[in-house]
Short mmCIF file of C-alpha atoms and ligand atoms in Angstrom, two decimals:
data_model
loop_
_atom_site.label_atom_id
_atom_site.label_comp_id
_atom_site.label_asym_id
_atom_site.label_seq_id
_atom_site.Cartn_x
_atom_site.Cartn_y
_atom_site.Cartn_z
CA UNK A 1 -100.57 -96.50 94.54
CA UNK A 2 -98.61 -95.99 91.25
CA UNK A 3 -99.71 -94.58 87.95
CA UNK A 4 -100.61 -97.54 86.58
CA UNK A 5 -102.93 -98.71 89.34
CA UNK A 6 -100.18 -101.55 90.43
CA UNK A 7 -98.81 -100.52 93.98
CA UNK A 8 -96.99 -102.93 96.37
CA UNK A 9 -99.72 -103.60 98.88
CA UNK A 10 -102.82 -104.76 96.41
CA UNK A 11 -103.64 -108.29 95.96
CA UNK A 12 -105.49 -109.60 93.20
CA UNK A 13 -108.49 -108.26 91.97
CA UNK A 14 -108.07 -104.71 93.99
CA UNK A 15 -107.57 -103.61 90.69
CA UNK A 16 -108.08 -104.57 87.06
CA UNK A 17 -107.25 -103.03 83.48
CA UNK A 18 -111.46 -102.30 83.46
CA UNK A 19 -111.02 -99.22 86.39
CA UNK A 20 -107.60 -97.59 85.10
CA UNK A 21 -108.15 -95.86 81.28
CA UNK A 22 -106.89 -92.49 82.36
CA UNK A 23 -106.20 -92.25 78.50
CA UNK A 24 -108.70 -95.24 77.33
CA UNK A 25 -107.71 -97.11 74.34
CA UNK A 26 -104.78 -99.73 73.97
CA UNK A 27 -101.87 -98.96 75.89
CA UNK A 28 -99.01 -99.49 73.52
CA UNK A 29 -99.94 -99.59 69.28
CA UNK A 30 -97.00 -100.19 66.91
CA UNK A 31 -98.24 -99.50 63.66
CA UNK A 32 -96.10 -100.50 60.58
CA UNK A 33 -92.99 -100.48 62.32
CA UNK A 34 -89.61 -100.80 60.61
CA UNK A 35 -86.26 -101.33 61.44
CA UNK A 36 -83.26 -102.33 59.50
CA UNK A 37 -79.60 -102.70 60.92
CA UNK A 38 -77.45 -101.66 58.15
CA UNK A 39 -78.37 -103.93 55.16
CA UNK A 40 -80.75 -106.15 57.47
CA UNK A 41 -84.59 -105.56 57.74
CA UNK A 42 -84.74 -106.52 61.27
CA UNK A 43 -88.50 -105.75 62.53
CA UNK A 44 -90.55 -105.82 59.23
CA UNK A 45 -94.25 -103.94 59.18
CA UNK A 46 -94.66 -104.62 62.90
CA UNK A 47 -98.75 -103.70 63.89
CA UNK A 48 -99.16 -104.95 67.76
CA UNK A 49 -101.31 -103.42 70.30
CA UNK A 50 -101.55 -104.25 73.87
CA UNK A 51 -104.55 -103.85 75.70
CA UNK A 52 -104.22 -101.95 79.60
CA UNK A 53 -103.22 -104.91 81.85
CA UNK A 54 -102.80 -106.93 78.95
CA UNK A 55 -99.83 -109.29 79.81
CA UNK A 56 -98.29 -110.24 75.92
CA UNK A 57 -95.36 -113.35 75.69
CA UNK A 58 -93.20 -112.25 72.65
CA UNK A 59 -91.53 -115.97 71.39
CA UNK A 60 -89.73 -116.99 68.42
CA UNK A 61 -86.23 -118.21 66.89
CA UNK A 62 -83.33 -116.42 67.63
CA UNK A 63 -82.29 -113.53 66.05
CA UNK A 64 -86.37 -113.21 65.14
CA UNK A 65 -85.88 -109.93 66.22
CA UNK A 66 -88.04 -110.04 69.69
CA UNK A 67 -84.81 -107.63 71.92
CA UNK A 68 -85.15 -105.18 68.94
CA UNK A 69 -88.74 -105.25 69.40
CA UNK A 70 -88.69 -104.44 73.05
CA UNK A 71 -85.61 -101.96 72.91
CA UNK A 72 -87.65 -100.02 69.69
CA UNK A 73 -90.56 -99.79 72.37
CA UNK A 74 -88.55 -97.80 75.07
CA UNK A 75 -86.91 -96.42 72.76
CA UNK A 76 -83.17 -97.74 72.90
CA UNK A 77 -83.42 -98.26 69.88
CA UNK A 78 -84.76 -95.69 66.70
CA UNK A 79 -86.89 -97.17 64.34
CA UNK A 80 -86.63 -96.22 60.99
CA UNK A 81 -90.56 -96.25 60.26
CA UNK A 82 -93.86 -96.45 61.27
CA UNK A 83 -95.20 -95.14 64.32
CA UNK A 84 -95.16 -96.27 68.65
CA UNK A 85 -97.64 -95.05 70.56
CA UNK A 86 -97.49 -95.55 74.44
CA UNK A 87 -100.25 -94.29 76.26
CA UNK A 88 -101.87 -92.56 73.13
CA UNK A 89 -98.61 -90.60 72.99
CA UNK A 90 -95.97 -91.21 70.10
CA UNK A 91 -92.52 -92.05 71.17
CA UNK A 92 -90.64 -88.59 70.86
CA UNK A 93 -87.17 -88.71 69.18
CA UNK A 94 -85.31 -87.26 72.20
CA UNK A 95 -84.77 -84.77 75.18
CA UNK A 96 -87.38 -83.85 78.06
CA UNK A 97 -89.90 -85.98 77.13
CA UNK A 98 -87.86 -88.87 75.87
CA UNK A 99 -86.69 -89.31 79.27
CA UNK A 100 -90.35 -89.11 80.92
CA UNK A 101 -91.65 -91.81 78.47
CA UNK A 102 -88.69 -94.34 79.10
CA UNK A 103 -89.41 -93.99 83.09
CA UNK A 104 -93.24 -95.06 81.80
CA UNK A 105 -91.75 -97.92 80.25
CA UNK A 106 -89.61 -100.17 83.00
CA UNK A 107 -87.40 -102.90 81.18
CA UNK A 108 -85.90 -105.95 82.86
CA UNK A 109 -83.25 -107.20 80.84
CA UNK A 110 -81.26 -111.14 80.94
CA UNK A 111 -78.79 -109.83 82.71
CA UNK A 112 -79.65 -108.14 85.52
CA UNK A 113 -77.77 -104.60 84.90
CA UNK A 114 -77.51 -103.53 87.83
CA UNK A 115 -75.18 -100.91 89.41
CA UNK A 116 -72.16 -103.09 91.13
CA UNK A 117 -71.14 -99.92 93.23
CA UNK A 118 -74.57 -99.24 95.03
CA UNK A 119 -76.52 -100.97 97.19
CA UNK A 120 -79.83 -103.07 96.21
CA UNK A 121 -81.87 -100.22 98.42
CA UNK A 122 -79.44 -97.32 96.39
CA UNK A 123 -80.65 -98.75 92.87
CA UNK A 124 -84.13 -99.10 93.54
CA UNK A 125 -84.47 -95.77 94.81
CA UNK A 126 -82.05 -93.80 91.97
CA UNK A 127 -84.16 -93.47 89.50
CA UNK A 128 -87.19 -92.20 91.15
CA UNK A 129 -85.07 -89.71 93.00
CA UNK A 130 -83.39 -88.62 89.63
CA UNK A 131 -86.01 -88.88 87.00
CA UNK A 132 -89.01 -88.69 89.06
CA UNK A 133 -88.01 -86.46 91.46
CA UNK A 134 -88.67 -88.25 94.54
CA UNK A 135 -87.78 -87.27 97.91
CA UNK A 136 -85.40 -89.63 99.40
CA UNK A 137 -86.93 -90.65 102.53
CA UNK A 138 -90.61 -91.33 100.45
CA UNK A 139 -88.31 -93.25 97.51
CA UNK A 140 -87.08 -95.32 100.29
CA UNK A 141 -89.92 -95.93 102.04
CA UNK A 142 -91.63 -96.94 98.50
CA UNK A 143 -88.66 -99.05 97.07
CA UNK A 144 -88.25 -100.93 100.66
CA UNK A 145 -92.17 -101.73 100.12
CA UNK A 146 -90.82 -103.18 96.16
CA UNK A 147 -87.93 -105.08 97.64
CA UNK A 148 -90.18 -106.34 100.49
CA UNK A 149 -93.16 -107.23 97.59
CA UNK A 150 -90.60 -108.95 95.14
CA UNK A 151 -89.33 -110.98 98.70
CA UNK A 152 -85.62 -109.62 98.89
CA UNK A 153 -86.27 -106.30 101.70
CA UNK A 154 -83.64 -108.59 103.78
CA UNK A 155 -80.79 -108.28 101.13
CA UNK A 156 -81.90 -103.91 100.82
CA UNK A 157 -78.53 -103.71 102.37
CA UNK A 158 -76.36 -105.59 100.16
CA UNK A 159 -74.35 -105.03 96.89
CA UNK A 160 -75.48 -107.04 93.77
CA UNK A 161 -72.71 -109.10 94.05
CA UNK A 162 -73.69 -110.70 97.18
CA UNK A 163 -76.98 -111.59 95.94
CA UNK A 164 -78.15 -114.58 94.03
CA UNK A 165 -79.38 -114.49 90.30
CA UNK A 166 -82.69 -115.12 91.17
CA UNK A 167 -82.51 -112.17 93.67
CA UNK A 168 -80.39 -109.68 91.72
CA UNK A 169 -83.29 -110.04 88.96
CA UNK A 170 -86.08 -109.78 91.54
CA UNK A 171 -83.85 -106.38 92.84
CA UNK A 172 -84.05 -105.38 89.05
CA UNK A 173 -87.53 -106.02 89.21
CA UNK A 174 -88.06 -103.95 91.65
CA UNK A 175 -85.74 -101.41 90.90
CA UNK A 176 -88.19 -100.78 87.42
CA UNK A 177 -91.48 -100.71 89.29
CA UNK A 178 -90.05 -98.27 91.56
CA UNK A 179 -90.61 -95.66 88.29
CA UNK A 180 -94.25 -96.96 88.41
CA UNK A 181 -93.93 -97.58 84.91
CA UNK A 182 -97.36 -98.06 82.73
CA UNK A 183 -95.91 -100.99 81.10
CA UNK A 184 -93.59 -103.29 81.42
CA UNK A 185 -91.32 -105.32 79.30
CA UNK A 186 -88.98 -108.09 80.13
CA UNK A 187 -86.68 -109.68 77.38
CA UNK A 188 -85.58 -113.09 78.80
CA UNK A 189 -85.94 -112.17 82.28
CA UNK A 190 -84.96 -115.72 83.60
CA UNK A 191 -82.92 -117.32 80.88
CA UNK A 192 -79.56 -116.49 82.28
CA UNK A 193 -80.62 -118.01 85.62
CA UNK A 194 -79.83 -121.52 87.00
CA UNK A 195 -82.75 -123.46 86.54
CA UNK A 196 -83.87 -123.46 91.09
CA UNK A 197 -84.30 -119.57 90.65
CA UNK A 198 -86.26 -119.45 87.37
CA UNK A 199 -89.83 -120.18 89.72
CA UNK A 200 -88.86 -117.20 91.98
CA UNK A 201 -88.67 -114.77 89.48
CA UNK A 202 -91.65 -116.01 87.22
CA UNK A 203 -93.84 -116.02 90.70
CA UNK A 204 -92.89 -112.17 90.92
CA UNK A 205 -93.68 -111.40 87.49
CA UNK A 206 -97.43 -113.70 87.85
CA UNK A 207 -97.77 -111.76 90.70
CA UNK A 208 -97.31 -108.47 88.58
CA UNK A 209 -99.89 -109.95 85.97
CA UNK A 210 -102.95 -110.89 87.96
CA UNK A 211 -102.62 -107.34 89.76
CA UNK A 212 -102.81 -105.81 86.52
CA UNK A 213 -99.66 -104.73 85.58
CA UNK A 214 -99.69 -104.42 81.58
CA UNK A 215 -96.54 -106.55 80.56
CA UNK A 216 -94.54 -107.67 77.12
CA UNK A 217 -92.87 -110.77 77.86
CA UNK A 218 -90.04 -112.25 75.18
CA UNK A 219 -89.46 -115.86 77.28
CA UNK A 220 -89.82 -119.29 76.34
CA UNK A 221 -91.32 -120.09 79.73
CA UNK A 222 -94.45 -121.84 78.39
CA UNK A 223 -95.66 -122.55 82.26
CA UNK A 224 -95.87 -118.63 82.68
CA UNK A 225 -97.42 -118.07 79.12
CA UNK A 226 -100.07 -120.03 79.48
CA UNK A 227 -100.60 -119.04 83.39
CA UNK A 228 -100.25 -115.37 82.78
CA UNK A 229 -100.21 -114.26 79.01
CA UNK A 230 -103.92 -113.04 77.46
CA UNK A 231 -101.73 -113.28 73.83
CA UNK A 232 -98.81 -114.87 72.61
CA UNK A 233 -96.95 -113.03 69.85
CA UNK A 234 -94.71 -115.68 67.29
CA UNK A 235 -91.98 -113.86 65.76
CA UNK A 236 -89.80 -115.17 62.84
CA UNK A 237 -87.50 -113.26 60.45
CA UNK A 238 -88.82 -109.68 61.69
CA UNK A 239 -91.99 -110.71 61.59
CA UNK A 240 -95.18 -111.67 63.28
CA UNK A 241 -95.87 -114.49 62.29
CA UNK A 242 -99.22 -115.60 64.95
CA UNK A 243 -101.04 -114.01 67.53
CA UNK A 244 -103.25 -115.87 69.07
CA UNK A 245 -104.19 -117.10 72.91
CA UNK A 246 -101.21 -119.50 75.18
CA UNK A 247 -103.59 -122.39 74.59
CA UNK A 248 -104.27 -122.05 70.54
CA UNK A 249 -100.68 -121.45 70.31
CA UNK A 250 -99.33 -123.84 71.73
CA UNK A 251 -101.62 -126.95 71.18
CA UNK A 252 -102.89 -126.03 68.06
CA UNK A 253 -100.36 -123.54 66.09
CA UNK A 254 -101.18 -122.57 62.36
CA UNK A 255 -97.88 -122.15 60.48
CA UNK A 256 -95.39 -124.59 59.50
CA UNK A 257 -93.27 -122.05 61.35
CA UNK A 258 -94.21 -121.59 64.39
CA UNK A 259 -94.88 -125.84 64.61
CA UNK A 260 -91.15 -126.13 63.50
CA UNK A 261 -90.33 -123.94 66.75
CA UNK A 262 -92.54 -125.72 69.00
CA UNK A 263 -91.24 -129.00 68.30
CA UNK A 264 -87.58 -127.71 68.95
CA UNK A 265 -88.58 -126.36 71.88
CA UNK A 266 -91.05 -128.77 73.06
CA UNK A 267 -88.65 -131.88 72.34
CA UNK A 268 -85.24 -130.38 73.87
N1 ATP B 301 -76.96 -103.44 67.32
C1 ATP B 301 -77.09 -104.29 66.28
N2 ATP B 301 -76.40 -104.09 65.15
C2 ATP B 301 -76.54 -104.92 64.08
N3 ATP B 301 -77.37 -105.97 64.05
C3 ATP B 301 -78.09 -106.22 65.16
C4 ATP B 301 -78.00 -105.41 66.33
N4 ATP B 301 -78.84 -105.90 67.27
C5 ATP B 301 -79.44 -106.97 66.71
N5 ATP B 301 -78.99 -107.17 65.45
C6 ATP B 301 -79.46 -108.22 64.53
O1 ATP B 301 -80.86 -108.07 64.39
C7 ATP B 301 -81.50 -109.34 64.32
C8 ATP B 301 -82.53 -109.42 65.42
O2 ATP B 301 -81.87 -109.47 66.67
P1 ATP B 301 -82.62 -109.55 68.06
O3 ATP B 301 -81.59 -109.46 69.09
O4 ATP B 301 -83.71 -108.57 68.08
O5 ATP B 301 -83.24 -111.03 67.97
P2 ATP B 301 -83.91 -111.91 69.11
O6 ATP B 301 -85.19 -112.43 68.53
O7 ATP B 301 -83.98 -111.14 70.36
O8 ATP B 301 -82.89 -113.13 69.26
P3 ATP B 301 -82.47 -113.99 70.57
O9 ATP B 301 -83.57 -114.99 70.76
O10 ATP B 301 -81.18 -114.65 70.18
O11 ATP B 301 -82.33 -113.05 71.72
C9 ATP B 301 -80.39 -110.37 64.41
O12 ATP B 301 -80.06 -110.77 63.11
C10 ATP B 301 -79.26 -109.62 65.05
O13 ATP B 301 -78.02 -110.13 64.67
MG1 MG B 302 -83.15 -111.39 72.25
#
C-alpha cells in the first residue's frame, strides 16, 4: 500500500479519493501563480486546485505554457509569485524538504528520461533506495510488483535501449510510482510515441485513474480525457482560459479560443 492509497495489487474501487484525506482538503491549490521567463509572462494569475484522486487533463496551444505549469508544480521550475500548496504544505524553496516534496510529486515526462546505464529493475528501484530510504531487497520486491502492474516485469532485466517506446514510458511509469508519489503529473506522456504504443500507455495511466491515483494530465488524447479526466483545464497565453468537465469541453466549449483549438485539433 503506498501513501496515497494506490498500491500495485488493488483493483478498482478498493479504494477511492472519499477514504484517503490524511490532510483533507484539495490536494494541490495554486493560488495566483506567476511566472515570467525573462521579458515573457509565461503562467499568468494561475488559481487551480485538484481534488484527492482528482484526475485533471491540462490542454491548450503550444507554448500555452502547460510544461511550465507542471515543472512550477514539482518544483523544477521557481515561480516568481503566488503560492503552491501540495498536500496543504507550500512548496519550500530548497534543501531537505524540497527533496521530500518532489518524491510526493512523480513526473512522467515525453521523453522517457530514463537512465541508459542501468537496468529497467535498477531505475525503478533508485529512487526509493536513495530518497526514500528503502531497503534494497523490499525496493525490489515493490518495483518488480510496478513493472509487473504497468505489464513490462519480463523486460526488469533489460537496459532502456532494448525496450520499446511504449515500454520505456510504462518503465518510467513505474519507475515514479515506485516513490508512491501523492500526485502525479504527466506532460505529453505519449506524444513522442508511434501511434500502436499510445493505447498501452494510456491503459496504464486509466488504470492509475479509476484506482484513485490523483493525476495532472497535459495530452491531447481526447479518448483518455473524456474516459478518465473529472476536469479539463484550457490553457492559452499563460492562462486558463476554461475549466469545465471532458464532455462540456469538448462538445460544447465557451470561448472563441478554446473552439479555435478544437477545430485544429479535431479536423487534423
Ligand atoms: N527555460 C525557458 N526559458 C525561456 N523561455 C521558456 C523556457 N521554457 C519555456 N519557455 C517559454 O515559455 C512559454 C511556455 O512554454 P511551455 O513549454 O510551458 O508551453 P507548452 O504549453 O508546454 O507548449 P507545448 O505544447 O509546445 O509543449 C513558451 O513561450 C516558451 O517558449
Ligand atoms: Mg509542453
Amino acid at each position: 500500500m503506498t501513501d496515497s492509497g494506490v498500491g500495485p495489487g488493488l483493483s478498482k474501487g478498493d479504494s477511492g479519493p472519499q477514504d484517503e484525506i490524511p490532510g483533507g482538503g484539495p490536494l494541490v491549490v495554486l493560488e495566483n501563480v506567476n511566472k515570467h521567463f525573462g521579458e515573457l509572462h509565461v503562467l499568468k494569475d494561475i488559481n487551480l486546485t485538484i481534488h484527492r484522486g482528482e484526475v485533471v487533463v491540462v490542454i491548450g496551444p503550444s507554448g500555452g505554457g502547460k510544461s511550465t505549469l507542471c515543472r512550477s508544480i514539482n518544483r523544477l521550475e521557481p515561480i516568481d509569485g503566488g503560492t503552491i500548496m501540495v498536500d496543504g504544505k507550500k512548496l519550500p524553496e530548497e534543501g531537505k524538504d524540497l527533496a521530500r516534496l518532489r518524491a510526493d510529486v512523480g513526473m512522467v515526462f515525453q521523453s522517457f528520461n530514463l537512465f541508459a546505464h542501468k537496468t529497467i529493475l535498477q531505475n525503478v528501484t533508485l529512487g526509493p533506495i536513495k530518497v526514500r530510504k528503502m531497503g534494497k531487497q523490499e525496493a525490489e520486491k515493490y518495483a518488480m510488483e510496478l513493472l509487473e502492474r504497468v505489464g513490462i516485469a519480463n523486460q526488469a532485466q533489460k537496459y532502456p535501449a532494448q525496450l520499446s517506446g511504449g515500454q520505456q514510458q510504462r518503465a518510467a511509469i513505474a519507475r515514479a510510482l515506485a516513490m508512491k508519489p501523492k500526485v502525479m503529473l504527466f506532460d505529453e506522456p505519449t506524444s513522442a510515441l508511434d501511434p500502436e504504443m499510445v493505447k498501452e500507455v494510456l491503459d496504464v495511466m486509466t488504470g492509475l485513474a479509476q484506482d484513485g491515483m490523483t493525476m495532472i494530465v497535459v495530452t491531447h488524447e481526447m479518448g483518455f480525457a473524456r474516459r478518465a479526466a473529472q476536469k479539463v483545464v484550457f490553457m492559452a497565453d499563460g492562462q486558463i482560459v476554461e475549466e469545465s468537465t471532458p464532455d462540456e469541453f469538448f462538445t460544447n466549449a465557451r470561448t472563441e479560443r478554446a473552439k479555435d483549438f478544437l477545430s485544429k485539433i479535431l479536423t487534423h
